[in-house]
XYZ file of C-alpha atoms in Angstrom:
740
model
C -9.236 36.762 -22.769
C -6.187 37.525 -20.643
C -5.935 36.270 -17.102
C -5.809 38.834 -14.266
C -2.173 38.026 -13.625
C -1.264 38.627 -17.276
C -3.191 41.889 -17.361
C -0.741 43.255 -14.807
C 2.317 42.496 -16.940
C 4.339 45.408 -18.346
C 4.113 46.281 -22.032
C 6.701 44.359 -24.004
C 6.484 41.284 -21.836
C 6.619 38.257 -24.165
C 3.735 36.469 -22.392
C 0.808 36.112 -24.778
C -1.490 33.521 -23.219
C -1.817 30.110 -21.602
C -1.464 26.570 -22.843
C -4.185 23.909 -22.904
C -3.738 23.343 -19.173
C -3.981 26.995 -18.168
C -0.239 27.453 -17.612
C 1.374 30.736 -18.796
C 3.580 30.513 -21.895
C 5.589 32.948 -23.998
C 5.168 33.685 -27.718
C 6.995 30.480 -28.627
C 4.820 28.299 -26.413
C 7.514 27.860 -23.762
C 6.417 27.771 -20.082
C 6.986 30.851 -17.942
C 7.045 30.950 -14.168
C 5.220 33.844 -12.493
C 5.691 35.487 -9.129
C 2.869 36.367 -6.726
C 2.073 39.525 -8.725
C 1.808 37.712 -12.029
C 5.224 38.883 -13.301
C 7.553 36.385 -14.966
C 10.473 35.058 -12.965
C 12.154 32.676 -15.396
C 11.873 32.895 -19.150
C 10.650 30.085 -21.351
C 14.197 28.914 -21.995
C 15.184 28.651 -18.348
C 17.434 31.730 -18.579
C 17.747 34.623 -16.139
C 14.736 36.672 -15.081
C 13.259 39.152 -17.536
C 14.769 42.598 -17.208
C 12.220 44.907 -18.838
C 11.691 47.874 -16.505
C 13.303 46.185 -13.525
C 16.441 46.752 -11.477
C 18.577 43.718 -12.215
C 21.222 44.695 -9.693
C 18.989 43.488 -6.852
C 19.062 39.757 -6.094
C 15.719 37.995 -6.031
C 14.652 34.922 -4.089
C 14.167 31.867 -6.241
C 10.566 30.695 -6.368
C 10.234 26.913 -6.084
C 7.144 25.477 -7.785
C 5.257 23.140 -5.476
C 2.849 20.529 -6.711
C 2.666 16.809 -7.430
C 0.355 13.991 -8.268
C 0.685 10.291 -7.512
C -0.610 6.997 -8.825
C -0.559 3.232 -8.391
C -0.236 0.683 -11.164
C -1.828 -2.721 -11.503
C 0.737 -5.486 -11.440
C -0.324 -7.328 -14.584
C -0.617 -4.522 -17.162
C 0.768 -1.389 -15.505
C -2.507 0.511 -15.833
C -2.463 3.747 -13.856
C -4.874 4.590 -11.020
C -4.536 8.100 -9.509
C -4.245 8.220 -5.691
C -4.051 10.956 -3.082
C -0.571 12.120 -2.130
C 0.169 11.056 1.443
C -0.050 14.499 3.023
C -3.531 14.346 4.544
C -3.579 16.036 7.957
C -6.254 13.880 9.636
C -5.436 10.832 11.795
C -1.704 10.863 11.135
C -1.299 9.445 14.656
C -2.635 6.089 13.422
C -0.262 5.754 10.476
C 2.400 3.822 12.386
C 0.118 1.441 14.295
C 0.657 -2.229 13.462
C -2.992 -2.798 14.400
C -3.982 -0.658 11.409
C -5.650 2.762 11.228
C -8.895 1.425 12.688
C -7.356 -1.317 14.852
C -8.737 -4.163 12.729
C -5.603 -6.356 12.954
C -4.554 -8.884 15.581
C -0.793 -8.786 16.140
C 1.794 -9.885 18.686
C 2.127 -6.544 20.456
C 5.445 -5.289 19.141
C 5.868 -2.795 16.313
C 6.074 -4.526 12.940
C 5.284 -8.012 14.275
C 3.112 -10.433 12.242
C -0.554 -9.512 12.004
C -3.882 -10.849 10.700
C -7.053 -8.893 9.959
C -10.141 -9.741 12.009
C -12.231 -8.608 9.032
C -12.334 -11.604 6.725
C -13.223 -9.645 3.580
C -9.942 -7.700 3.942
C -7.767 -10.818 4.003
C -5.723 -11.690 0.947
C -5.002 -15.214 -0.345
C -1.702 -16.754 0.701
C 1.136 -15.860 -1.653
C 3.794 -18.327 -2.732
C 6.109 -16.776 -0.123
C 3.800 -17.069 2.864
C 6.411 -15.866 5.353
C 6.116 -12.265 4.126
C 2.302 -12.243 4.193
C 1.921 -11.439 7.932
C 4.219 -8.429 7.438
C 1.891 -6.579 5.057
C 2.076 -3.679 7.531
C 5.630 -3.148 6.269
C 5.964 -5.075 3.002
C 4.629 -3.103 0.033
C 3.880 -4.880 -3.281
C 4.286 -2.931 -6.513
C 0.501 -2.575 -6.881
C 0.441 -0.483 -3.670
C 3.631 1.495 -4.264
C 3.203 5.207 -4.933
C 4.753 6.679 -8.097
C 5.017 10.473 -8.144
C 5.251 13.250 -10.731
C 6.347 16.533 -9.173
C 7.033 20.113 -10.280
C 10.212 20.212 -8.189
C 12.192 17.525 -6.348
C 10.408 16.521 -3.160
C 11.713 14.695 -0.095
C 9.562 13.440 2.739
C 11.194 12.466 6.021
C 9.179 10.916 8.824
C 10.132 9.592 12.226
C 7.999 7.694 14.749
C 9.079 6.737 18.246
C 7.936 5.574 21.659
C 9.445 4.066 24.808
C 13.100 4.005 25.827
C 16.305 2.180 24.950
C 15.109 -1.044 26.593
C 11.567 -1.375 25.246
C 11.087 1.412 22.707
C 10.024 1.458 19.101
C 11.511 3.573 16.319
C 10.757 3.948 12.641
C 12.492 6.177 10.107
C 11.162 6.643 6.575
C 12.471 8.680 3.656
C 10.756 9.178 0.309
C 12.281 11.083 -2.608
C 10.757 11.915 -5.991
C 12.092 14.007 -8.847
C 11.177 14.525 -12.472
C 13.782 14.198 -15.203
C 11.372 16.061 -17.477
C 7.609 16.311 -17.864
C 7.204 12.672 -18.896
C 9.778 10.820 -16.810
C 10.922 10.693 -13.238
C 12.788 8.699 -10.614
C 12.571 8.238 -6.876
C 13.227 5.980 -3.922
C 11.858 4.971 -0.556
C 13.882 3.905 2.494
C 12.112 2.465 5.509
C 13.757 1.180 8.697
C 11.871 -0.117 11.711
C 13.275 -1.341 15.023
C 10.969 -2.481 17.812
C 12.772 -3.626 20.954
C 9.541 -4.946 22.455
C 7.827 -4.287 25.770
C 8.074 -8.025 26.451
C 11.295 -10.022 26.263
C 12.689 -11.794 23.215
C 10.400 -10.298 20.575
C 12.527 -7.578 18.932
C 11.769 -6.720 15.311
C 14.179 -5.226 12.782
C 12.743 -4.515 9.342
C 14.364 -2.701 6.418
C 13.053 -1.832 2.964
C 14.743 -0.010 0.117
C 12.782 0.680 -3.071
C 13.908 2.428 -6.256
C 11.623 3.367 -9.144
C 11.567 5.122 -12.481
C 8.941 5.818 -15.120
C 8.616 7.151 -18.643
C 5.152 8.171 -19.874
C 5.296 9.379 -23.465
C 2.374 9.256 -25.862
C 3.778 6.247 -27.680
C 5.859 4.467 -25.051
C 5.066 3.932 -21.350
C 7.338 2.284 -18.804
C 7.452 1.661 -15.037
C 10.458 0.031 -13.375
C 10.676 -0.852 -9.682
C 13.182 -2.617 -7.450
C 12.376 -3.490 -3.846
C 14.683 -5.103 -1.272
C 13.394 -6.273 2.124
C 15.226 -7.657 5.166
C 12.959 -8.701 8.047
C 14.258 -10.184 11.295
C 12.099 -10.989 14.306
C 12.684 -12.504 17.726
C 10.167 -15.173 18.734
C 9.186 -15.513 22.390
C 6.217 -17.896 22.061
C 4.115 -15.683 24.323
C 4.310 -15.289 28.093
C 4.598 -18.368 30.336
C 1.480 -17.626 32.381
C -1.437 -15.402 31.377
C -2.153 -14.734 35.050
C 0.626 -12.136 35.040
C -1.848 -10.043 33.019
C -5.282 -11.387 33.940
C -4.775 -11.935 37.699
C -1.761 -9.922 38.860
C -3.163 -9.981 42.408
C -2.255 -13.679 42.656
C 1.454 -12.831 42.779
C 3.345 -11.580 45.788
C 5.005 -8.815 43.805
C 4.117 -6.642 40.860
C 5.581 -7.463 37.461
C 6.426 -5.016 34.719
C 6.279 -6.194 31.133
C 10.049 -6.814 31.058
C 9.852 -8.913 34.238
C 7.354 -11.419 32.868
C 9.050 -14.630 31.647
C 8.391 -15.784 28.089
C 8.251 -19.326 26.739
C 11.005 -19.018 24.122
C 14.354 -17.280 23.993
C 17.112 -17.317 21.399
C 14.595 -18.052 18.651
C 14.467 -15.928 15.490
C 12.950 -15.833 12.051
C 14.541 -13.996 9.165
C 13.005 -13.206 5.767
C 14.764 -11.740 2.767
C 12.928 -10.642 -0.352
C 14.088 -8.918 -3.540
C 11.635 -8.022 -6.285
C 12.540 -6.690 -9.738
C 9.650 -5.412 -11.787
C 9.275 -3.919 -15.259
C 6.125 -3.153 -17.204
C 6.128 -1.303 -20.513
C 3.933 -0.837 -23.525
C 3.985 0.647 -26.999
C 0.868 2.516 -28.116
C -0.412 2.841 -31.668
C -2.784 5.743 -32.234
C -3.322 9.179 -33.736
C -3.370 12.849 -32.773
C -6.471 15.021 -32.794
C -6.870 18.760 -32.316
C -8.192 20.121 -29.056
C -10.764 22.852 -29.482
C -9.813 25.632 -27.103
C -12.250 28.057 -25.483
C -11.720 31.742 -26.235
C -10.059 32.263 -22.858
C -7.250 29.907 -23.877
C -6.758 31.034 -27.452
C -3.517 32.864 -28.328
C -3.408 36.600 -27.627
C -1.778 38.807 -30.278
C 1.522 40.148 -28.910
C 2.245 43.841 -28.819
C 3.690 45.412 -31.993
C 7.035 45.918 -30.275
C 7.274 42.167 -29.660
C 6.376 41.291 -33.275
C 8.975 43.732 -34.605
C 11.721 41.929 -32.692
C 11.350 39.144 -35.235
C 12.654 41.393 -38.039
C 16.303 41.308 -39.018
C 18.223 44.461 -38.120
C 18.413 45.605 -41.760
C 14.662 45.159 -42.268
C 13.910 46.897 -38.984
C 15.947 49.880 -40.190
C 13.933 49.963 -43.414
C 10.734 49.732 -41.376
C 11.704 52.727 -39.236
C 12.397 54.906 -42.275
C 9.323 53.820 -44.274
C 6.056 55.702 -44.538
C 2.950 54.853 -42.524
C 1.313 52.764 -45.239
C 4.396 50.549 -45.546
C 4.607 50.149 -41.775
C 0.951 49.103 -41.627
C 1.574 46.536 -44.350
C 4.578 45.100 -42.472
C 2.583 44.855 -39.242
C -0.298 43.122 -41.038
C 2.157 40.630 -42.477
C 3.750 39.967 -39.059
C 0.361 39.457 -37.455
C -0.699 37.038 -40.207
C 2.568 35.101 -39.847
C 2.066 34.885 -36.073
C -1.466 33.535 -36.364
C -0.417 31.048 -39.054
C 2.131 29.556 -36.649
C -0.429 29.070 -33.869
C -1.611 25.495 -34.073
C -4.333 24.102 -31.882
C -2.877 21.820 -29.178
C -3.229 18.149 -29.974
C -4.123 15.168 -27.860
C -2.817 11.656 -28.533
C -5.534 9.006 -28.815
C -4.158 5.470 -28.262
C -5.875 2.740 -30.256
C -3.826 -0.402 -29.606
C -1.192 -1.191 -26.963
C 1.388 -3.975 -26.936
C 2.224 -4.806 -23.324
C 5.045 -6.720 -21.650
C 5.455 -7.199 -17.902
C 8.387 -8.918 -16.198
C 8.424 -9.784 -12.505
C 11.296 -11.517 -10.694
C 11.058 -12.320 -6.998
C 13.892 -13.873 -4.992
C 13.106 -15.017 -1.440
C 14.743 -16.678 1.553
C 13.332 -17.722 4.923
C 15.518 -18.876 7.807
C 14.413 -20.029 11.251
C 16.918 -20.177 14.124
C 16.417 -21.933 17.451
C 19.156 -22.263 20.061
C 17.092 -22.695 23.229
C 13.867 -24.654 22.736
C 12.138 -25.971 25.891
C 11.655 -29.704 26.162
C 8.305 -30.859 24.792
C 7.508 -27.459 23.276
C 7.225 -29.135 19.870
C 5.651 -32.560 19.524
C 7.969 -33.640 16.697
C 11.688 -33.568 16.012
C 12.382 -34.800 12.500
C 16.162 -34.483 12.619
C 19.053 -32.657 14.302
C 19.594 -30.959 17.642
C 16.528 -29.085 18.966
C 18.803 -26.468 20.508
C 20.906 -25.863 17.428
C 18.534 -25.320 14.530
C 19.118 -23.219 11.440
C 16.653 -24.292 8.761
C 16.474 -22.407 5.511
C 14.255 -22.451 2.458
C 14.870 -20.430 -0.693
C 12.759 -19.641 -3.685
C 12.551 -17.520 -6.781
C 9.871 -16.889 -9.363
C 10.145 -15.404 -12.864
C 6.949 -14.330 -14.604
C 6.500 -12.850 -18.079
C 3.174 -11.522 -19.336
C 2.423 -10.433 -22.909
C -0.735 -8.551 -23.753
C -2.515 -6.758 -26.589
C -5.038 -4.083 -25.649
C -7.681 -2.426 -27.796
C -8.016 0.886 -25.986
C -11.183 2.479 -24.737
C -12.505 5.678 -26.319
C -10.512 5.906 -29.564
C -13.826 6.437 -31.367
C -17.446 6.887 -30.357
C -18.149 3.170 -30.734
C -15.277 2.018 -28.528
C -17.104 2.339 -25.198
C -14.818 -0.152 -23.418
C -11.273 -1.439 -23.578
C -10.452 -5.054 -24.387
C -7.184 -6.794 -23.478
C -5.958 -10.327 -24.209
C -2.881 -11.713 -22.457
C -0.757 -14.800 -21.935
C 1.587 -15.462 -19.038
C 4.375 -17.885 -18.160
C 5.696 -18.322 -14.631
C 8.647 -20.401 -13.459
C 8.986 -21.102 -9.730
C 11.913 -22.809 -8.017
C 12.283 -23.741 -4.329
C 14.840 -25.468 -2.134
C 14.448 -26.788 1.421
C 15.876 -29.483 3.723
C 15.011 -33.118 3.151
C 16.160 -36.509 4.441
C 17.918 -39.250 2.504
C 18.629 -42.353 4.542
C 18.429 -40.307 7.721
C 20.895 -37.701 6.440
C 19.961 -34.075 5.813
C 20.099 -32.990 2.164
C 18.764 -30.041 0.174
C 15.873 -30.834 -2.139
C 14.747 -28.739 -5.108
C 11.259 -28.202 -6.499
C 10.476 -26.626 -9.875
C 7.064 -25.537 -11.128
C 5.967 -24.067 -14.471
C 2.629 -22.521 -15.390
C 1.203 -21.177 -18.648
C -2.016 -19.201 -18.460
C -4.158 -17.058 -20.753
C -6.822 -14.492 -20.023
C -8.632 -11.343 -20.962
C -9.978 -8.107 -19.552
C -12.969 -5.944 -20.462
C -12.938 -2.508 -18.816
C -14.488 0.943 -18.900
C -12.584 3.564 -16.904
C -13.473 6.829 -18.642
C -16.465 8.987 -17.856
C -18.084 9.947 -14.588
C -21.198 7.761 -14.398
C -20.378 4.105 -15.034
C -17.119 2.179 -14.691
C -16.481 -1.555 -14.793
C -13.651 -4.043 -15.027
C -13.939 -7.800 -15.658
C -10.766 -9.909 -15.739
C -10.442 -13.648 -16.244
C -7.435 -15.986 -16.283
C -7.117 -19.753 -16.609
C -3.995 -21.926 -16.260
C -3.668 -24.289 -19.215
C -0.418 -26.105 -18.427
C 1.769 -26.702 -15.404
C 1.559 -27.270 -11.668
C -1.581 -25.148 -11.314
C -3.383 -26.560 -14.372
C -7.137 -26.079 -13.996
C -6.746 -23.032 -11.809
C -8.907 -20.094 -12.852
C -9.752 -16.635 -11.530
C -12.629 -14.468 -12.781
C -13.151 -11.143 -11.019
C -15.378 -8.186 -11.792
C -15.881 -4.687 -10.388
C -18.355 -1.950 -11.282
C -19.503 1.388 -9.919
C -22.410 3.655 -10.814
C -22.322 7.331 -9.823
C -25.272 9.694 -9.905
C -26.925 12.657 -8.189
C -29.862 12.056 -5.846
C -31.502 15.198 -4.524
C -28.505 17.178 -3.212
C -26.250 14.192 -2.627
C -23.733 12.256 -4.727
C -24.459 8.529 -4.663
C -22.179 5.669 -5.666
C -23.274 2.069 -6.035
C -20.284 -0.262 -6.305
C -20.163 -4.027 -6.725
C -17.450 -6.647 -6.697
C -17.681 -10.369 -7.399
C -15.314 -13.216 -8.134
C -15.151 -16.927 -8.824
C -11.788 -18.554 -8.125
C -10.417 -22.076 -8.258
C -6.977 -21.753 -6.659
C -4.138 -24.160 -6.027
C -2.977 -23.675 -2.416
C 0.353 -21.928 -1.878
C 3.536 -23.960 -2.375
C 4.468 -23.838 1.324
C 1.047 -25.167 2.265
C 1.778 -28.136 0.038
C 5.441 -28.631 1.003
C 7.456 -27.571 4.022
C 10.361 -29.257 5.835
C 12.090 -28.231 9.054
C 13.194 -29.837 12.294
C 9.882 -29.199 14.067
C 7.334 -29.001 11.223
C 7.120 -31.206 8.143
C 4.490 -31.885 5.517
C 4.014 -32.897 1.892
C 0.323 -32.434 1.204
C -1.796 -33.369 -1.789
C -4.359 -30.585 -1.445
C -7.433 -29.989 -3.565
C -7.968 -26.606 -5.143
C -9.910 -24.052 -3.136
C -13.122 -22.974 -4.842
C -14.137 -19.468 -3.761
C -17.100 -17.331 -4.762
C -17.859 -13.858 -3.444
C -20.339 -11.086 -4.129
C -20.096 -7.729 -2.423
C -21.806 -4.356 -2.812
C -21.237 -0.863 -1.419
C -23.591 2.099 -1.151
C -21.828 5.446 -0.580
C -23.450 8.807 0.134
C -20.972 11.659 -0.080
C -22.999 14.350 1.640
C -23.977 12.274 4.678
C -20.505 10.634 4.866
C -22.056 7.176 4.782
C -20.761 3.926 3.291
C -22.433 0.537 3.723
C -20.762 -2.621 2.390
C -22.489 -6.019 2.412
C -20.924 -9.216 1.123
C -21.001 -12.998 1.287
C -18.329 -15.568 0.401
C -18.456 -19.337 0.022
C -15.298 -21.455 0.199
C -15.057 -25.136 -0.636
C -11.888 -27.078 0.296
C -10.743 -24.304 2.637
C -7.037 -24.823 3.490
C -5.697 -23.427 6.758
C -2.936 -23.756 9.333
C -3.721 -25.439 12.650
C -1.998 -25.970 15.976
C -2.706 -29.320 17.618
C -1.931 -29.779 21.302
C -0.425 -33.194 21.944
C -0.488 -34.347 25.580
C 2.713 -35.674 27.130
C 3.425 -37.298 30.489
C 6.179 -36.922 33.044
C 8.510 -39.702 34.102
C 5.866 -40.982 36.469
C 3.397 -41.416 33.638
C 1.210 -38.526 34.732
C -0.060 -35.781 32.460
C 2.507 -32.970 32.350
C 1.351 -30.654 29.605
C 0.888 -30.195 25.881
C 3.315 -30.084 22.987
C 2.674 -28.177 19.750
C 2.217 -29.790 16.357
C 1.802 -27.432 13.402
C 0.092 -28.695 10.273
C -1.964 -27.728 7.238
C -5.546 -28.952 7.152
C -8.256 -28.807 4.527
C -12.001 -28.720 5.114
C -13.661 -30.731 2.352
C -17.108 -29.155 2.648
C -18.142 -25.523 2.274
C -17.825 -22.689 4.756
C -19.672 -19.388 4.350
C -18.939 -15.903 5.641
C -21.434 -13.039 5.727
C -20.173 -9.502 6.308
C -21.768 -6.066 6.706
C -19.675 -2.960 7.381
C -20.981 0.536 8.050
C -18.794 3.636 7.934
C -20.584 6.703 9.252
C -18.887 10.035 9.935
C -20.566 13.022 11.594
C -19.552 16.674 11.708
C -20.995 19.382 13.951
C -18.945 22.548 13.596
C -15.478 21.770 14.932
C -16.677 18.453 16.416
C -16.143 15.277 14.368
C -17.205 11.711 15.093
C -15.972 8.961 12.748
C -17.250 5.393 13.127
C -16.783 1.965 11.599
C -18.869 -1.035 12.664
C -18.448 -4.459 11.059
C -20.721 -7.457 11.606
C -19.650 -10.835 10.261
C -20.851 -14.389 10.670
C -18.993 -17.579 9.818
C -20.745 -20.894 9.348
C -17.918 -22.773 11.072
C -16.120 -21.124 13.992
C -13.941 -24.222 14.462
C -11.984 -23.749 11.245
C -12.648 -20.085 10.420
C -13.138 -18.158 13.687
C -14.283 -14.545 13.398
C -15.670 -12.020 15.902
C -19.331 -11.216 15.398
C -18.709 -7.514 15.898
C -15.669 -5.312 15.361
C -15.898 -1.549 15.875
C -13.844 1.631 15.767
C -14.892 5.094 16.931
C -12.931 8.353 16.779
C -14.212 11.528 18.487
C -12.208 14.723 17.926
C -12.285 18.451 17.348
C -10.477 20.384 14.617
C -9.506 24.034 15.000
C -6.783 26.467 13.935
C -4.363 28.544 15.965
C -3.298 31.857 14.426
C -4.936 30.655 11.169
C -1.883 28.578 10.254
C -1.600 25.725 12.782
C -4.257 23.061 12.296
C -5.017 21.049 15.441
C -6.850 17.720 15.670
C -7.477 16.792 19.320
C -9.381 13.703 20.373
C -9.524 10.066 21.350
C -10.456 6.786 19.694
C -11.423 3.289 20.759
C -11.196 -0.184 19.196
C -13.376 -3.098 20.230
C -14.398 -6.597 19.151
C -16.570 -9.278 20.680
C -15.174 -12.496 22.146
C -14.129 -15.273 19.805
C -11.498 -17.983 19.474
C -8.823 -15.704 18.078
C -6.151 -17.420 15.934
C -3.043 -18.708 17.666
C 0.460 -17.964 16.371
C 3.113 -20.522 15.365
C 6.681 -19.135 15.583
C 8.146 -22.023 13.573
C 6.324 -20.888 10.401
C 5.376 -17.284 11.315
C 1.712 -17.998 10.603
C -1.547 -17.584 12.468
C -3.238 -20.909 13.152
C -6.579 -22.230 14.357
C -6.401 -22.983 18.083
C -6.438 -26.551 19.296
C -9.805 -27.597 20.829
C -8.040 -28.971 23.927
C -6.735 -25.607 25.110
C -8.492 -22.947 23.085
C -9.387 -19.663 24.731
C -11.597 -16.744 23.815
C -10.267 -13.224 23.422
C -12.075 -9.946 22.963
C -14.714 -7.897 24.753
C -11.935 -5.492 25.766
C -11.780 -1.878 24.506
C -8.426 -0.354 23.570
C -8.503 3.414 24.064
C -6.071 6.038 22.762
C -5.857 9.819 23.215
C -3.986 12.078 20.824
C -3.199 15.494 19.437
C -2.371 15.811 15.757
C -0.818 19.041 14.380
C -0.379 20.278 10.817
C 1.630 23.354 9.802
C 2.406 24.029 6.130
C 4.609 21.095 5.112
C 4.971 19.540 8.571
C 2.804 17.032 10.451
C 3.358 16.138 14.120
C 1.473 14.047 16.663
C 1.531 12.787 20.245
C -0.516 9.639 20.849
C -1.095 7.950 24.214
C -1.864 4.295 23.452
C -3.860 1.950 25.669
C -4.796 4.621 28.205
C -7.202 2.178 29.850
C -4.409 -0.266 30.743
C -4.995 -1.773 34.176
C -8.773 -1.261 34.183
C -9.636 -4.941 34.064
C -7.042 -6.633 31.844
C -8.696 -10.061 31.781
C -8.874 -10.028 27.995
C -6.014 -7.643 27.204
C -4.756 -9.931 24.420
C -5.070 -9.866 20.639
C -3.359 -13.255 20.192
C -3.409 -16.076 22.781
C -0.600 -15.558 25.319
C 0.635 -12.371 23.625
C -0.472 -9.404 25.790
C -1.309 -5.976 24.432
C 1.487 -3.525 25.209
C 0.991 -1.499 28.405
C 0.177 2.202 28.151
C 2.831 4.047 26.142
C 3.315 7.417 24.501
C 4.040 7.682 20.780
C 5.142 10.710 18.855
C 5.795 11.202 15.173
C 6.945 13.824 12.701
C 6.619 14.078 8.919
C 8.180 16.915 6.926
C 8.158 17.658 3.204
C 11.149 19.389 1.623
C 11.031 20.838 -1.887
C 14.010 21.233 -4.210
């Protein structure tokens, strides 16, 4: 059966059918590009356009094929998970918000500043380079990086901006992807962010450059990725007096955000991170024929096309021969053609040999040239107004695995993988020897083994269970068992998914929770392993746009950062204030967290109403404070202008109930539990935005007015103690895709 486009082709055109994927091909199986009328533009060999019956003296516009697909890989094995290409038109105005798309993060106010999710179930364990963890808004691990296969080279440029030269925020991103051929490609991402800050001494300057390549043949698969990050941030310690925000009427003059004094100046943190990653595998397997439906089977070419295969001398004989001879020749040509048509084949992998290499090189430096007296409770060495403390680290991890692949025969209903891993970690930081500053080194080795049982194929049931235990090294006795499953089925006229996730983990706390040395913070802790168990389930209804997630987690030996306020007196012996002491603490008993999150979206014609409500309860607010309720609501309309310009116009609001929100410690760039002596509650304050979001072909554009309710009772206009929410400001952004 010939497609409608092929039916319009002129006689003599060498198109005969489509391949296994429905793409047009010529008689030799080579791909052919078609124009809007179904006529070929480029032949199967990439030569000039076909000339049968056409005027070749007229120049034709080149048609650029547009299309791509993207995927993520898991860090351990490089398994591929398809993802949506980042071109969705809805809610683009929230892409660049440090608070997250639904405002679930507490942060310091400025673009790209450290942040922490209020939703406990979204928090990740501390990494062994904790200083990058609060920058997950900007820092992208390889497991979240987007690899792309594209029909033609694609470039995406995006720019986000607000404010002016004194307090504005700017971010420029560029993403490029290009295929070398059908099975390999390369690309890069550049990302630069500069937030001057609406309040003094909190500028952020973040840069990322990432380069990737992949090769996905039947037998050999490879992903390579290099990522370089430079992150510099000014630390102001918050404003000197919250009354500038909460009770502005107490002052004799009005204060803009740049007029309000901050606690610290000339204090900075700088993080540098380079990651080199390679995962590759060799697959053993076999090829099997694909049975094609009649619509995809080869179509016999016209006689004139078959005759072109004859040598000139034979064609001359053919022309002079009688009818019977000509019929015999044509029968022979047709038989030869059909004999050459083989069914397409699909490669079925049976066993994979996997190797993954990951190298991460890190450096953290803290600078302080103007620290107020008594701001820190401790000075372990040096001049408090001339500090430049640095810690370095690198980690090299190799993982070897053997996988028995899912689906290579009817009995192989799941895949099974066994692996072993070795990791070497090395750190340096300041230390003291007889009162003199030296550089001390730490080295750690770990050898672990594990396995994975997974089912990813099919539409109804999927599951994945992975376990790993450390046999030798610093983390000996550490183990991590995690499982996921989802069940999909039809119920009445709806599509239902039941998903579950559970884990049991016994984790050694991060290196920098065990050891850290600087002028103002110092510890060498002998911490017990954290024992964590979690079970979580999600019910999703596609038709009603409903998702309900309920989960509970228990943590024993919970390790956390804390700020202690140490009272100090003036020269007269009277109380003068509090100094800050930063430390790591561990709660020896258990703490539990219960969480329930409902996502419910409504649609009435052009009117849309998207909602997220999360309820969570912690058994100990003193060491693990969480708001009882956190909510996001987005009300908007969607319509088209002239059938080509898509418009999303609306407003959204973020809200959470009062709780003892975590404090922030500039010396270690971490969020800490507030000290009981001075702790304060934050919350019960809505943050409202209004926006218009436009989409036209390959271009997205938005204007977003943030914090439109600024000044309407700012008593709790903080996300972090002493760090005010930015005043009302106008953001705009642009994203444009370019092909070829």
